[in-house]
Short mmCIF file of C-alpha atoms in Angstrom, two decimals:
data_model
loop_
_atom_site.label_atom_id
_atom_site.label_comp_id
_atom_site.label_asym_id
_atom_site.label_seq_id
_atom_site.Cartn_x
_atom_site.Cartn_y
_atom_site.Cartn_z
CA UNK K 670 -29.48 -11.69 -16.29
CA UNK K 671 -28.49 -8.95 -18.21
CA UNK K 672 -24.45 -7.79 -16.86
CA UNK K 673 -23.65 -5.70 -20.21
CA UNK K 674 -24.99 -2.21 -17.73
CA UNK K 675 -22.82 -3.06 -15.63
CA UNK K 676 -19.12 -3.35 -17.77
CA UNK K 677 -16.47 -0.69 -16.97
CA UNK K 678 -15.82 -0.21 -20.57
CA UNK K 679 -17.14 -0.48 -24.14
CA UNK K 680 -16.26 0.05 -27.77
CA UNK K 681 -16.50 3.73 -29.31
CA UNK K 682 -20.49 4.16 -30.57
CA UNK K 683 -21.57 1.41 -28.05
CA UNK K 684 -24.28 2.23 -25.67
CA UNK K 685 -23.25 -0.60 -23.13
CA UNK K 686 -20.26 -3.21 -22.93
CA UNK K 687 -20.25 -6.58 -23.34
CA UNK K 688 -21.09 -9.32 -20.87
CA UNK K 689 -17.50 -10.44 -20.69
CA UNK K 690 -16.15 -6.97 -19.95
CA UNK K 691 -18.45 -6.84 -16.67
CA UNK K 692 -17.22 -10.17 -15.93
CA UNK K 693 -13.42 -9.64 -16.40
CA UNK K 694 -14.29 -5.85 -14.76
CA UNK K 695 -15.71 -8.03 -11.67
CA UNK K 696 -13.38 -10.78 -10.91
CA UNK K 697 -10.19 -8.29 -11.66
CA UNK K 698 -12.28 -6.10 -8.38
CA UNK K 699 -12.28 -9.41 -6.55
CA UNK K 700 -8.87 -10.68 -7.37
CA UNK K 701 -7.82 -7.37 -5.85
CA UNK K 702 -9.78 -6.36 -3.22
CA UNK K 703 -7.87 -8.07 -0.23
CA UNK K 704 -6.89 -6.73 2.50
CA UNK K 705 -3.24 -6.46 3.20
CA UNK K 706 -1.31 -5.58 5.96
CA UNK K 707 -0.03 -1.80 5.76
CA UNK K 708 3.13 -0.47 5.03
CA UNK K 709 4.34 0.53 8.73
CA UNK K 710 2.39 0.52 12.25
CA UNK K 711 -0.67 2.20 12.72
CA UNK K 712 -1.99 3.61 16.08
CA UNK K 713 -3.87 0.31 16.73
CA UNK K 714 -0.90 -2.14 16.20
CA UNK K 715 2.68 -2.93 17.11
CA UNK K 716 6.11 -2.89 15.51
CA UNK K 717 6.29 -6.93 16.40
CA UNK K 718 3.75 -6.77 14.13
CA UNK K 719 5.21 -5.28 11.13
CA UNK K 720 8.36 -7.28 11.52
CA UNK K 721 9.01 -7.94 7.96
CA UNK K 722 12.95 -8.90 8.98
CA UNK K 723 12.13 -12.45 8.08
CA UNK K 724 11.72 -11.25 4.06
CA UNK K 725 14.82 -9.96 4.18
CA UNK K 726 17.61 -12.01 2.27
CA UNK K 727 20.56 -13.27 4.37
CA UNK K 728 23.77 -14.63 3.39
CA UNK K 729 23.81 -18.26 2.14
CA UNK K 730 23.72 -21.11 4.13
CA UNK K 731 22.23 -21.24 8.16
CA UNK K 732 21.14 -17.77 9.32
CA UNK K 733 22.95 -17.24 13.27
CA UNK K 734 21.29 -15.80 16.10
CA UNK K 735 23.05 -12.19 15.22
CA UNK K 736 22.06 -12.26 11.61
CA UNK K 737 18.30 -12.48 12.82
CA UNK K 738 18.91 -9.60 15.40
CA UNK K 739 20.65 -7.69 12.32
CA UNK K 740 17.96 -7.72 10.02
CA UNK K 741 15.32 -7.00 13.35
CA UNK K 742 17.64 -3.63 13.51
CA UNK K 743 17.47 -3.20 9.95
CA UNK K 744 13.49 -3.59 9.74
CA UNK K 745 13.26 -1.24 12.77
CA UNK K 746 15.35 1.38 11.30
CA UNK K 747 13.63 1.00 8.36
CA UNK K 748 9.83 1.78 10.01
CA UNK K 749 11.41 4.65 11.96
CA UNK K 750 12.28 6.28 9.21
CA UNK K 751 9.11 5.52 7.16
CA UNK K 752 7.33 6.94 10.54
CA UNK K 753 9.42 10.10 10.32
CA UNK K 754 8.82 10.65 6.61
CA UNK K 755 4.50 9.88 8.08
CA UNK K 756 5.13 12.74 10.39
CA UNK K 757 6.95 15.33 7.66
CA UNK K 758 3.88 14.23 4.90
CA UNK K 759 1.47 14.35 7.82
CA UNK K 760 2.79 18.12 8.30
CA UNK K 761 2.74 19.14 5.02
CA UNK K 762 -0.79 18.09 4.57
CA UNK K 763 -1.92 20.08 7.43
CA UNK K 764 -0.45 23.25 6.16
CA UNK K 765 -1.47 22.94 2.42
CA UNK K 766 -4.69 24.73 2.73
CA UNK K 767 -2.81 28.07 3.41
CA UNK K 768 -0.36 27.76 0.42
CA UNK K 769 -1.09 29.13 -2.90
CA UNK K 770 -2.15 27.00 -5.61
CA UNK K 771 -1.12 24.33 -7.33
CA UNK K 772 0.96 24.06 -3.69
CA UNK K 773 -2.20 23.88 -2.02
CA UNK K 774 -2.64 19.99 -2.71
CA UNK K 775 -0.74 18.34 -0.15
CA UNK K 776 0.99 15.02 -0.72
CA UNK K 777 -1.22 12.19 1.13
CA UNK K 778 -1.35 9.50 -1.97
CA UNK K 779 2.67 8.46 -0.87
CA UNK K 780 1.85 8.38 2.90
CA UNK K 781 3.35 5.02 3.78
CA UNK K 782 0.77 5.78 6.84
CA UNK K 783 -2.17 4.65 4.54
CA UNK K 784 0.36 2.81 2.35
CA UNK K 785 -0.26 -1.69 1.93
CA UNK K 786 2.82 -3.85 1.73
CA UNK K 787 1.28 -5.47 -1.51
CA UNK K 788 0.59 -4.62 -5.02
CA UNK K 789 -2.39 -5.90 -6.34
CA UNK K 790 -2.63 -7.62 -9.38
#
C-alpha cells in the first residue's frame, strides 16, 4: 500500500509526500476528531446539561451546600450571557448580506452556538 498520495504536505519540488507525513497527517485527524460537548445549550438539550459549575475552583478545603449553589448561579449567568451574545451574532449574521463589503461577512466562526468546550490537540 502506497499512502505517500495521500500526505497533507511535502517538500518544495516533490510530487507526493512521504509515507510518514500521511501517517502523522492521519492519526493527528483521529486524535482530534472527537466529539465534544458544545460550548452552551443547543435547542435539543438542557442547561442541567451544560452544568460545568463542578470545573469551577472553590475555596480550599470542603465545598458547603451554598458554595455549590454559588458556582450553579455563576455557570447559569455565565450561559445566559453566552446565549445573549448567540442571539446578537445570530442577528448580525442575518443582516450581513445587505451591508456593503468587507461588512458583508458576518461573524459566525465565534458563535459560542456552534462553539465545543474543548481544544483539540
Amino acid at each position: 500500500q502506497d499512502a505517500s498520495f495521500a500526505s497533507f504536505s511535502w517538500k518544495k519540488g516533490d510530487l507526493c509526500g512521504t509515507k510518514e507525513a500521511a501517517m502523522q497527517g492521519a492519526t493527528l485527524m483521529c486524535l482530534t476528531s472527537s466529539i465534544t460537548p458544545t460550548l452552551m445549550p443547543g435547542d435539543d438539550s438542557t442547561f442541567e446539561q451544560h452544568d460545568w459549575s463542578f470545573l469551577y475552583p472553590h475555596p480550599p478545603g470542603q465545598q458547603s451546600a451554598a458554595d455549590a449553589a454559588d458556582l450553579k448561579a455563576l455557570n447559569r449567568t455565565f450561559q445566559e450571557e453566552l446565549a445573549a451574545m448567540a442571539r446578537d451574532l445570530d442577528a448580525e449574521m442575518a443582516a450581513a448580506p445587505a451591508k456593503a463589503f468587507p461588512d458583508n461577512m458576518g461573524s459566525c466562526t465565534v458563535n459560542p452556538r456552534y462553539m465545543e468546550c474543548a481544544v483539540s490537540i
